[in-house]
């Protein structure tokens, strides 16, 4: 029988061996269990950072944070018998509550999940006392953006919880579900500076999710670091005024400080109250804005593209002079061109051509720039001419993004040789196909901010600083902006500027005239094949030592002399003098009915209400009246 | 004269193991119950450890009683005790309280009493008595059948209570039968069935069938030359295959829902870590997180913060695993193993057959508890609610195990008296 005794002893030892080895495997070899134990007991509590504040150029607060509360739920701690009470308290229907409860439970029974988003402070105050008595419900304080000025919506952008899609594409590794992130505008452009740094505290929780104390005495905890504050270049008073002027209109106002490239005012009309895209109703309001036919979310100053129209005549004359095909004071007989012309027949120099916006003069000098007899073949000569011209135009910040510190900037279009080769075929086009470029019509497209920048170039007599909207981050100046030169001799600017002065003094820009201040401007009536012409105007002032340069586009408002010139004049006066000396112009703009002033002889009527009446904007047929 | 004093004849080595286990269990019960927010001391009656101290004290009284009684009485009263316990098992089915799906408790005022815990020593006694009767060879088929019958009666009654875990303990007594002359094939078949059952749960059926076929082929190729053996092996293989197939049936039709869940959770605890697999997952996490040296006494986070269920009773091993690490767990296993080997040694030195069989019975019952309890906490066996002897919290079980062990130690102390009389 002793052999059986041995079998039993071996069996006992074998079991002991199996246990020892198994324990060795799960306790020493395998690390998963240690990690799982930590996850089991450690509740990570996020301390969301305060997003950076935004001030205007005068230190006025433009964007700040306001507290809201996310309601978090710990399913295991929650007593479902409380559900009716909870639903009543937070105004949620029971089905939704149960859905969220189940979802939270699937995620984790003992870690918290979000039950309700962004309960505003006043509502939270109402339910706060009740909340204390309900186990399993916790408020998580957060902040959302508030915009006391109600202005600048499209430049500011907005902030919302990061989406699944963004998280998947995030390469920074910073973001976690539930984080807020800037969408559009400076909130997006300066996200890294504004967001701050998330804080995290690690708490030990028991199986019910009840916090039992700090993990490792809090040595791993980090407190949140608030985002950096940003100082804008915007003058909020001017901004607000410009927005008021643009109420009920569609278009843009951009005002720059030509000496620095700082954006003083940035209006995209129609705009919206930026507070709509903050807090609980963001999603709903966003849909509403998105469905608006006037596209308030469209960031017009940097994204809308129009032909520059007559404003472009300044660039054309400067290039012609620089090319040496036009003397600064050379007089040219203008009695015929293939284009219609509001300017009377007669002898023109640069000054007069700008002041009276002569189409014929521009046609003639553009022809000289384009066809310089560098090749006997007119097609090839046109190619050489266009190539050369294109290079010069680009130096005015046209045809490519300026590099404004706002996301989504459009480049516009300055036609290249390749562009026309695509349209007409290689060597199948020549000057006569593209001459409408001479007056800023045809294929050329610019953004309002590019026109404001052009006006700054003229103010500076030949150079510009990249327009930008942020001047300081936490007191540190933003990237240094170097002057960009057009390589046009400063002397050639004098006749052009003189022509702009005369435009305002005696010509179409008279509505921008300001007592005691010499305003230099240029109107533009931008042909619009889809409806009523767009009204455009750019200006800078004072003529000597300019402080402000402005570009205004008002869509479907007819001549540049009216809506745009009036608005630009008011913006300049407001900025330079702080008050308006000509209330009737202000009234005129605010009233917004510019059609009253429309001359009877206005071009063949296009039904402005009908979106169907689209006239193709080809060169061959366009060149009709061009008043600006 | 001095040599005749009981105190010199007792096996103090076994008693030391017993005391060490009791103290170790008591400390760990406190650790499992411990909550830093409620600063109750280890003696507080609000803590399980405080109450366990009462059970320990009363156990000492029981030990004294056992020692005072004449050793011959245990053989004499074995049938009576067995009968009383069977009576209680039937009574509990009628009058008992249902706790966690099992109807195995009597409620007497503030105290609960679980007759099945006491049936263990009664059955060991009666089995020893029956098998030890002269001229009954236990390899005789009739006496074996009666022996098995004596095991099966309480087993069936306890299964009826819904407490499959405790019922399985009586299966552990098969070791006793083996020692007393049962054909080794039966033990092999029994172990084989358990192994096959566990493998069926853990492995894919197809894989298991392939393994059976391969082993069958190997056996035939290696050792079987005559057709009889080949036939036996083939029949064995077919039965094994049939068994594997029938486990599904057992799972879905024989076991109760809560038992099904426990079995299923062994297969894949991660399938529903918060539901079915909670116990096993949390238990493994607690033990695994202990590492080599453990987190230190009262420093365990998993047990302290109640992640492990039933941590003072069935899952008490988690506490030592988490707080004392691999070193502590291994020490506990060594301690138990030493006790079992000592009990085997003591049983073998008995002069009376009754004492030897009873000794093996004691060892088998304790060994079975130890094996199943620890195996379930480390995920090697389905979760079956049986305590770790001397270690787990609980009055009935501590009393039961103490009576079980000390009757044998009393018998052992008097082994020379038997010799004198024979």
CSV table of N, CA and C in Angstrom, one decimal, chain B residues 61-202:
chain,number,residue,atom,x,y,z
B,61,UNK,N,-12.7,25.9,22.3
B,61,UNK,CA,-13.5,25.1,23.3
B,61,UNK,C,-13.9,23.7,22.7
B,62,UNK,N,-14.2,23.8,21.4
B,62,UNK,CA,-14.5,22.5,20.7
B,62,UNK,C,-13.3,21.6,20.7
B,63,UNK,N,-12.1,22.1,20.5
B,63,UNK,CA,-10.9,21.3,20.5
B,63,UNK,C,-10.8,20.6,21.9
B,64,UNK,N,-11.0,21.4,22.9
B,64,UNK,CA,-10.9,20.9,24.3
B,64,UNK,C,-11.9,19.8,24.5
B,65,UNK,N,-13.1,20.0,24.1
B,65,UNK,CA,-14.2,18.9,24.2
B,65,UNK,C,-13.7,17.6,23.5
B,66,UNK,N,-13.2,17.8,22.3
B,66,UNK,CA,-12.8,16.6,21.6
B,66,UNK,C,-11.7,15.9,22.3
B,67,UNK,N,-10.8,16.7,22.9
B,67,UNK,CA,-9.7,16.1,23.6
B,67,UNK,C,-10.2,15.3,24.9
B,68,UNK,N,-11.2,15.9,25.5
B,68,UNK,CA,-11.7,15.3,26.8
B,68,UNK,C,-12.4,14.0,26.5
B,69,UNK,N,-13.1,13.9,25.4
B,69,UNK,CA,-13.9,12.7,25.1
B,69,UNK,C,-12.9,11.5,24.9
B,70,UNK,N,-13.4,10.3,25.2
B,70,UNK,CA,-12.6,9.1,25.0
B,70,UNK,C,-12.5,8.9,23.5
B,71,UNK,N,-11.3,8.5,23.0
B,71,UNK,CA,-11.1,8.4,21.6
B,71,UNK,C,-11.9,7.4,20.9
B,72,UNK,N,-12.3,6.4,21.7
B,72,UNK,CA,-13.1,5.3,21.1
B,72,UNK,C,-14.5,5.7,20.7
B,73,UNK,N,-14.9,6.8,21.3
B,73,UNK,CA,-16.3,7.2,21.1
B,73,UNK,C,-16.6,7.6,19.6
B,74,UNK,N,-15.5,8.1,19.0
B,74,UNK,CA,-15.8,8.6,17.6
B,74,UNK,C,-16.1,7.5,16.6
B,75,UNK,N,-15.5,6.3,16.8
B,75,UNK,CA,-15.8,5.2,16.0
B,75,UNK,C,-17.3,4.8,16.3
B,76,UNK,N,-17.6,4.8,17.6
B,76,UNK,CA,-18.8,4.3,18.1
B,76,UNK,C,-20.0,5.1,17.5
B,77,UNK,N,-19.8,6.4,17.7
B,77,UNK,CA,-21.0,7.3,17.4
B,77,UNK,C,-21.0,7.7,15.9
B,78,UNK,N,-20.1,7.2,15.1
B,78,UNK,CA,-20.0,7.7,13.7
B,78,UNK,C,-21.3,7.5,12.9
B,79,UNK,N,-22.0,6.4,13.0
B,79,UNK,CA,-23.3,6.2,12.3
B,79,UNK,C,-24.3,7.2,12.8
B,80,UNK,N,-24.3,7.4,14.2
B,80,UNK,CA,-25.3,8.3,14.8
B,80,UNK,C,-25.1,9.7,14.3
B,81,UNK,N,-23.8,10.1,14.3
B,81,UNK,CA,-23.5,11.5,13.8
B,81,UNK,C,-23.9,11.6,12.4
B,82,UNK,N,-23.6,10.6,11.6
B,82,UNK,CA,-23.9,10.6,10.2
B,82,UNK,C,-25.4,10.7,10.0
B,83,UNK,N,-26.1,9.9,10.8
B,83,UNK,CA,-27.6,10.0,10.7
B,83,UNK,C,-28.2,11.3,11.0
B,84,UNK,N,-27.6,11.9,12.1
B,84,UNK,CA,-28.1,13.2,12.5
B,84,UNK,C,-27.9,14.3,11.4
B,85,UNK,N,-26.7,14.2,10.8
B,85,UNK,CA,-26.3,15.1,9.8
B,85,UNK,C,-27.2,15.0,8.5
B,86,UNK,N,-27.5,13.7,8.2
B,86,UNK,CA,-28.4,13.5,7.0
B,86,UNK,C,-29.8,14.1,7.4
B,87,UNK,N,-30.2,13.9,8.6
B,87,UNK,CA,-31.4,14.5,9.0
B,87,UNK,C,-31.4,16.0,8.8
B,88,UNK,N,-30.3,16.6,9.3
B,88,UNK,CA,-30.2,18.1,9.1
B,88,UNK,C,-30.2,18.5,7.7
B,89,UNK,N,-29.6,17.7,6.8
B,89,UNK,CA,-29.5,18.0,5.4
B,89,UNK,C,-30.9,18.0,4.8
B,90,UNK,N,-31.7,17.0,5.2
B,90,UNK,CA,-33.1,16.9,4.7
B,90,UNK,C,-33.9,18.1,5.3
B,91,UNK,N,-33.7,18.4,6.6
B,91,UNK,CA,-34.4,19.4,7.2
B,91,UNK,C,-34.1,20.8,6.6
B,92,UNK,N,-32.9,21.0,6.2
B,92,UNK,CA,-32.5,22.3,5.7
B,92,UNK,C,-33.2,22.5,4.3
B,93,UNK,N,-33.4,21.4,3.6
B,93,UNK,CA,-34.1,21.5,2.4
B,93,UNK,C,-35.6,22.0,2.5
B,94,UNK,N,-36.1,21.7,3.7
B,94,UNK,CA,-37.5,22.0,4.0
B,94,UNK,C,-37.6,23.4,4.7
B,95,UNK,N,-36.7,23.6,5.7
B,95,UNK,CA,-36.9,24.8,6.5
B,95,UNK,C,-35.8,25.8,6.3
B,96,UNK,N,-34.8,25.5,5.4
B,96,UNK,CA,-33.6,26.3,5.3
B,96,UNK,C,-33.8,27.7,4.7
B,97,UNK,N,-32.9,28.5,4.8
B,97,UNK,CA,-32.8,29.9,4.2
B,97,UNK,C,-32.1,29.7,2.9
B,98,UNK,N,-32.6,30.5,1.9
B,98,UNK,CA,-31.9,30.5,0.6
B,98,UNK,C,-31.0,31.7,0.6
B,99,UNK,N,-29.7,31.4,0.4
B,99,UNK,CA,-28.7,32.4,0.3
B,99,UNK,C,-27.9,32.2,-1.0
B,100,UNK,N,-27.9,33.3,-1.8
B,100,UNK,CA,-27.2,33.2,-3.1
B,100,UNK,C,-27.5,32.0,-3.9
B,101,UNK,N,-28.7,31.6,-4.0
B,101,UNK,CA,-29.1,30.5,-4.9
B,101,UNK,C,-29.0,29.2,-4.3
B,102,UNK,N,-28.4,29.1,-3.0
B,102,UNK,CA,-28.3,27.8,-2.4
B,102,UNK,C,-29.1,27.8,-1.1
B,103,UNK,N,-29.9,26.6,-0.9
B,103,UNK,CA,-30.7,26.5,0.2
B,103,UNK,C,-30.0,25.6,1.2
B,104,UNK,N,-29.0,26.2,1.9
B,104,UNK,CA,-28.1,25.4,2.7
B,104,UNK,C,-27.9,25.9,4.1
B,105,UNK,N,-28.7,26.9,4.5
B,105,UNK,CA,-28.5,27.6,5.8
B,105,UNK,C,-29.7,27.4,6.7
B,106,UNK,N,-29.4,27.2,8.0
B,106,UNK,CA,-30.4,27.3,9.0
B,106,UNK,C,-30.2,28.7,9.6
B,107,UNK,N,-31.3,29.4,10.0
B,107,UNK,CA,-31.1,30.6,10.7
B,107,UNK,C,-31.6,30.5,12.1
B,108,UNK,N,-30.7,30.6,13.0
B,108,UNK,CA,-31.0,30.5,14.5
B,108,UNK,C,-30.7,31.9,15.1
B,109,UNK,N,-31.8,32.7,15.1
B,109,UNK,CA,-31.6,34.0,15.7
B,109,UNK,C,-30.6,34.8,14.8
B,110,UNK,N,-29.5,35.3,15.5
B,110,UNK,CA,-28.6,36.1,14.7
B,110,UNK,C,-27.6,35.3,14.0
B,111,UNK,N,-27.5,34.0,14.3
B,111,UNK,CA,-26.5,33.1,13.7
B,111,UNK,C,-27.0,32.3,12.6
B,112,UNK,N,-26.2,32.1,11.7
B,112,UNK,CA,-26.5,31.2,10.6
B,112,UNK,C,-25.7,29.9,10.7
B,113,UNK,N,-26.2,28.8,10.3
B,113,UNK,CA,-25.6,27.6,10.6
B,113,UNK,C,-25.8,26.7,9.3
B,114,UNK,N,-24.7,26.2,8.8
B,114,UNK,CA,-24.7,25.5,7.6
B,114,UNK,C,-24.4,24.0,7.8
B,115,UNK,N,-25.4,23.1,7.9
B,115,UNK,CA,-25.2,21.7,8.2
B,115,UNK,C,-24.2,21.0,7.3
B,116,UNK,N,-24.2,21.5,6.0
B,116,UNK,CA,-23.3,20.7,5.1
B,116,UNK,C,-21.8,20.8,5.5
B,117,UNK,N,-21.4,21.9,6.3
B,117,UNK,CA,-20.1,22.0,6.7
B,117,UNK,C,-19.7,20.9,7.7
B,118,UNK,N,-20.7,20.5,8.5
B,118,UNK,CA,-20.5,19.4,9.5
B,118,UNK,C,-20.7,18.0,9.0
B,119,UNK,N,-21.4,18.0,7.8
B,119,UNK,CA,-21.5,16.7,7.2
B,119,UNK,C,-20.2,16.1,6.7
B,120,UNK,N,-19.2,17.0,6.5
B,120,UNK,CA,-17.9,16.6,6.0
B,120,UNK,C,-17.2,15.6,7.0
B,121,UNK,N,-17.1,16.1,8.2
B,121,UNK,CA,-16.4,15.2,9.2
B,121,UNK,C,-17.3,13.9,9.5
B,122,UNK,N,-18.6,14.1,9.5
B,122,UNK,CA,-19.5,13.0,9.8
B,122,UNK,C,-19.3,11.9,8.7
B,123,UNK,N,-19.3,12.4,7.4
B,123,UNK,CA,-19.1,11.4,6.3
B,123,UNK,C,-17.7,10.7,6.4
B,124,UNK,N,-16.7,11.5,6.7
B,124,UNK,CA,-15.4,10.9,6.9
B,124,UNK,C,-15.4,9.9,8.0
B,125,UNK,N,-16.0,10.2,9.1
B,125,UNK,CA,-16.1,9.2,10.2
B,125,UNK,C,-16.8,7.9,9.8
B,126,UNK,N,-17.9,8.1,9.1
B,126,UNK,CA,-18.8,6.9,8.8
B,126,UNK,C,-18.1,6.1,7.7
B,127,UNK,N,-17.4,6.8,6.8
B,127,UNK,CA,-16.6,6.0,5.8
B,127,UNK,C,-15.5,5.2,6.4
B,128,UNK,N,-14.8,5.9,7.4
B,128,UNK,CA,-13.7,5.2,8.1
B,128,UNK,C,-14.3,4.0,8.9
B,129,UNK,N,-15.4,4.2,9.5
B,129,UNK,CA,-16.0,3.1,10.3
B,129,UNK,C,-16.4,2.0,9.4
B,130,UNK,N,-17.0,2.3,8.3
B,130,UNK,CA,-17.5,1.3,7.4
B,130,UNK,C,-16.4,0.5,6.8
B,131,UNK,N,-15.4,1.2,6.3
B,131,UNK,CA,-14.3,0.5,5.6
B,131,UNK,C,-13.3,-0.2,6.5
B,132,UNK,N,-13.4,0.2,7.8
B,132,UNK,CA,-12.4,-0.4,8.8
B,132,UNK,C,-12.9,-1.7,9.4
B,133,UNK,N,-14.2,-1.9,9.2
B,133,UNK,CA,-14.8,-3.2,9.8
B,133,UNK,C,-14.0,-4.4,9.3
B,134,UNK,N,-13.6,-5.2,10.2
B,134,UNK,CA,-12.8,-6.4,9.8
B,134,UNK,C,-13.5,-7.2,8.8
B,135,UNK,N,-12.6,-7.8,8.0
B,135,UNK,CA,-13.1,-8.8,6.9
B,135,UNK,C,-13.8,-8.1,5.8
B,136,UNK,N,-13.8,-6.8,5.8
B,136,UNK,CA,-14.4,-6.1,4.6
B,136,UNK,C,-13.2,-5.5,3.8
B,137,UNK,N,-12.9,-6.2,2.8
B,137,UNK,CA,-11.9,-5.6,1.9
B,137,UNK,C,-12.5,-4.5,1.0
B,138,UNK,N,-11.9,-3.4,1.0
B,138,UNK,CA,-12.6,-2.3,0.3
B,138,UNK,C,-12.4,-2.4,-1.2
B,139,UNK,N,-11.6,-3.4,-1.7
B,139,UNK,CA,-11.6,-3.6,-3.1
B,139,UNK,C,-12.7,-4.6,-3.5
B,140,UNK,N,-13.4,-5.1,-2.5
B,140,UNK,CA,-14.5,-5.9,-2.8
B,140,UNK,C,-15.7,-5.0,-3.4
B,141,UNK,N,-16.3,-5.5,-4.5
B,141,UNK,CA,-17.2,-4.6,-5.2
B,141,UNK,C,-18.4,-4.2,-4.3
B,142,UNK,N,-18.9,-5.1,-3.5
B,142,UNK,CA,-20.1,-4.8,-2.7
B,142,UNK,C,-19.8,-3.7,-1.7
B,143,UNK,N,-18.6,-3.9,-1.0
B,143,UNK,CA,-18.3,-3.0,0.1
B,143,UNK,C,-18.0,-1.6,-0.6
B,144,UNK,N,-17.4,-1.6,-1.8
B,144,UNK,CA,-17.1,-0.4,-2.5
B,144,UNK,C,-18.4,0.3,-2.8
B,145,UNK,N,-19.3,-0.4,-3.2
B,145,UNK,CA,-20.6,0.2,-3.6
B,145,UNK,C,-21.3,0.9,-2.4
B,146,UNK,N,-21.2,0.1,-1.3
B,146,UNK,CA,-21.8,0.7,-0.1
B,146,UNK,C,-21.0,2.0,0.3
B,147,UNK,N,-19.7,1.9,0.3
B,147,UNK,CA,-18.9,3.0,0.6
B,147,UNK,C,-19.2,4.2,-0.3
B,148,UNK,N,-19.3,4.0,-1.6
B,148,UNK,CA,-19.7,5.0,-2.5
B,148,UNK,C,-21.1,5.6,-2.2
B,149,UNK,N,-22.0,4.6,-1.8
B,149,UNK,CA,-23.3,5.0,-1.4
B,149,UNK,C,-23.3,6.0,-0.2
B,150,UNK,N,-22.5,5.7,0.8
B,150,UNK,CA,-22.4,6.6,2.0
B,150,UNK,C,-21.9,8.0,1.6
B,151,UNK,N,-21.1,8.0,0.5
B,151,UNK,CA,-20.6,9.4,0.0
B,151,UNK,C,-21.8,10.0,-0.7
B,152,UNK,N,-22.5,9.2,-1.5
B,152,UNK,CA,-23.4,9.8,-2.5
B,152,UNK,C,-24.7,10.4,-1.8
B,153,UNK,N,-25.0,9.8,-0.7
B,153,UNK,CA,-26.2,10.3,0.0
B,153,UNK,C,-26.1,11.7,0.4
B,154,UNK,N,-25.1,12.1,1.2
B,154,UNK,CA,-25.0,13.6,1.5
B,154,UNK,C,-24.8,14.4,0.3
B,155,UNK,N,-24.0,13.8,-0.7
B,155,UNK,CA,-23.7,14.5,-1.9
B,155,UNK,C,-24.9,15.0,-2.6
B,156,UNK,N,-25.8,14.0,-2.8
B,156,UNK,CA,-27.1,14.3,-3.5
B,156,UNK,C,-27.9,15.3,-2.8
B,157,UNK,N,-28.0,15.1,-1.4
B,157,UNK,CA,-28.8,16.1,-0.6
B,157,UNK,C,-28.2,17.5,-0.8
B,158,UNK,N,-26.9,17.6,-0.8
B,158,UNK,CA,-26.3,18.9,-0.9
B,158,UNK,C,-26.5,19.5,-2.3
B,159,UNK,N,-26.4,18.6,-3.3
B,159,UNK,CA,-26.7,19.1,-4.7
B,159,UNK,C,-28.1,19.6,-4.7
B,160,UNK,N,-29.0,18.9,-4.0
B,160,UNK,CA,-30.4,19.4,-4.0
B,160,UNK,C,-30.6,20.8,-3.4
B,161,UNK,N,-29.7,21.0,-2.4
B,161,UNK,CA,-29.7,22.4,-1.8
B,161,UNK,C,-29.2,23.4,-2.8
B,162,UNK,N,-28.6,23.0,-3.9
B,162,UNK,CA,-28.1,23.9,-4.9
B,162,UNK,C,-26.7,24.3,-4.6
B,163,UNK,N,-26.0,23.6,-3.7
B,163,UNK,CA,-24.6,24.0,-3.4
B,163,UNK,C,-23.7,22.9,-4.0
B,164,UNK,N,-23.5,23.1,-5.3
B,164,UNK,CA,-22.7,22.1,-6.0
B,164,UNK,C,-21.3,22.0,-5.5
B,165,UNK,N,-20.7,23.2,-5.1
B,165,UNK,CA,-19.3,23.2,-4.7
B,165,UNK,C,-19.1,22.3,-3.5
B,166,UNK,N,-19.9,22.5,-2.5
B,166,UNK,CA,-19.7,21.7,-1.3
B,166,UNK,C,-19.9,20.2,-1.6
B,167,UNK,N,-20.9,19.9,-2.5
B,167,UNK,CA,-21.2,18.6,-2.8
B,167,UNK,C,-20.0,17.9,-3.5
B,168,UNK,N,-19.2,18.7,-4.3
B,168,UNK,CA,-18.1,18.1,-5.0
B,168,UNK,C,-17.0,17.7,-4.0
B,169,UNK,N,-17.0,18.3,-2.8
B,169,UNK,CA,-16.0,18.0,-1.7
B,169,UNK,C,-16.0,16.5,-1.5
B,170,UNK,N,-17.2,15.9,-1.5
B,170,UNK,CA,-17.3,14.5,-1.2
B,170,UNK,C,-16.7,13.6,-2.2
B,171,UNK,N,-16.6,14.2,-3.4
B,171,UNK,CA,-15.9,13.5,-4.5
B,171,UNK,C,-14.4,13.4,-4.1
B,172,UNK,N,-13.9,14.3,-3.3
B,172,UNK,CA,-12.5,14.3,-2.9
B,172,UNK,C,-12.2,13.1,-2.1
B,173,UNK,N,-13.2,12.5,-1.5
B,173,UNK,CA,-13.0,11.3,-0.6
B,173,UNK,C,-12.6,10.1,-1.5
B,174,UNK,N,-12.6,10.3,-2.8
B,174,UNK,CA,-12.2,9.2,-3.6
B,174,UNK,C,-10.8,8.8,-3.4
B,175,UNK,N,-10.0,9.8,-2.9
B,175,UNK,CA,-8.6,9.5,-2.5
B,175,UNK,C,-8.5,8.5,-1.4
B,176,UNK,N,-9.5,8.5,-0.5
B,176,UNK,CA,-9.5,7.6,0.6
B,176,UNK,C,-9.7,6.2,0.1
B,177,UNK,N,-10.7,6.1,-0.8
B,177,UNK,CA,-11.1,4.8,-1.4
B,177,UNK,C,-9.8,4.2,-2.1
B,178,UNK,N,-9.1,5.1,-2.8
B,178,UNK,CA,-7.9,4.7,-3.6
B,178,UNK,C,-6.9,4.2,-2.6
B,179,UNK,N,-6.7,4.9,-1.5
B,179,UNK,CA,-5.7,4.4,-0.5
B,179,UNK,C,-6.1,3.0,0.0
B,180,UNK,N,-7.4,2.8,0.2
B,180,UNK,CA,-7.8,1.6,0.8
B,180,UNK,C,-8.1,0.5,-0.2
B,181,UNK,N,-7.5,0.6,-1.4
B,181,UNK,CA,-7.5,-0.6,-2.3
B,181,UNK,C,-8.4,-0.5,-3.5
B,182,UNK,N,-9.0,0.7,-3.7
B,182,UNK,CA,-9.8,0.9,-4.9
B,182,UNK,C,-8.9,0.7,-6.1
B,183,UNK,N,-9.4,0.2,-7.2
B,183,UNK,CA,-8.6,0.0,-8.4
B,183,UNK,C,-8.1,1.4,-8.9
B,184,UNK,N,-6.8,1.5,-9.2
B,184,UNK,CA,-6.2,2.8,-9.5
B,184,UNK,C,-6.9,3.4,-10.8
B,185,UNK,N,-7.4,2.5,-11.7
B,185,UNK,CA,-8.0,3.0,-12.9
B,185,UNK,C,-9.2,4.0,-12.5
B,186,UNK,N,-9.9,3.7,-11.5
B,186,UNK,CA,-11.0,4.5,-11.1
B,186,UNK,C,-10.5,5.9,-10.8
B,187,UNK,N,-9.4,6.0,-10.0
B,187,UNK,CA,-8.8,7.3,-9.7
B,187,UNK,C,-8.4,8.0,-10.9
B,188,UNK,N,-7.7,7.2,-11.8
B,188,UNK,CA,-7.2,7.8,-13.1
B,188,UNK,C,-8.4,8.3,-13.9
B,189,UNK,N,-9.5,7.5,-14.0
B,189,UNK,CA,-10.6,7.9,-14.7
B,189,UNK,C,-11.2,9.2,-14.1
B,190,UNK,N,-11.3,9.2,-12.8
B,190,UNK,CA,-11.8,10.4,-12.1
B,190,UNK,C,-11.0,11.7,-12.4
B,191,UNK,N,-9.7,11.5,-12.3
B,191,UNK,CA,-8.9,12.7,-12.6
B,191,UNK,C,-9.0,13.0,-14.1
B,192,UNK,N,-9.0,12.0,-14.9
B,192,UNK,CA,-9.2,12.2,-16.3
B,192,UNK,C,-10.4,12.9,-16.7
B,193,UNK,N,-11.5,12.6,-16.0
B,193,UNK,CA,-12.8,13.2,-16.3
B,193,UNK,C,-12.7,14.7,-15.9
B,194,UNK,N,-12.1,15.0,-14.8
B,194,UNK,CA,-12.0,16.4,-14.4
B,194,UNK,C,-11.1,17.2,-15.4
B,195,UNK,N,-10.0,16.6,-15.7
B,195,UNK,CA,-9.1,17.2,-16.7
B,195,UNK,C,-9.8,17.5,-18.0
B,196,UNK,N,-10.5,16.4,-18.5
B,196,UNK,CA,-11.2,16.5,-19.8
B,196,UNK,C,-12.2,17.6,-19.7
B,197,UNK,N,-12.9,17.7,-18.5
B,197,UNK,CA,-14.0,18.7,-18.4
B,197,UNK,C,-13.4,20.1,-18.5
B,198,UNK,N,-12.2,20.3,-17.8
B,198,UNK,CA,-11.6,21.6,-17.8
B,198,UNK,C,-11.1,21.9,-19.2
B,199,UNK,N,-10.5,20.9,-19.9
B,199,UNK,CA,-10.0,21.1,-21.2
B,199,UNK,C,-11.1,21.5,-22.2
B,200,UNK,N,-12.3,20.8,-22.0
B,200,UNK,CA,-13.4,21.1,-22.8
B,200,UNK,C,-13.8,22.6,-22.7
B,201,UNK,N,-13.7,23.1,-21.5
B,201,UNK,CA,-14.1,24.5,-21.3
B,201,UNK,C,-13.0,25.4,-21.9
B,202,UNK,N,-11.8,25.0,-21.8
B,202,UNK,CA,-10.7,25.9,-22.1
B,202,UNK,C,-10.3,25.8,-23.6
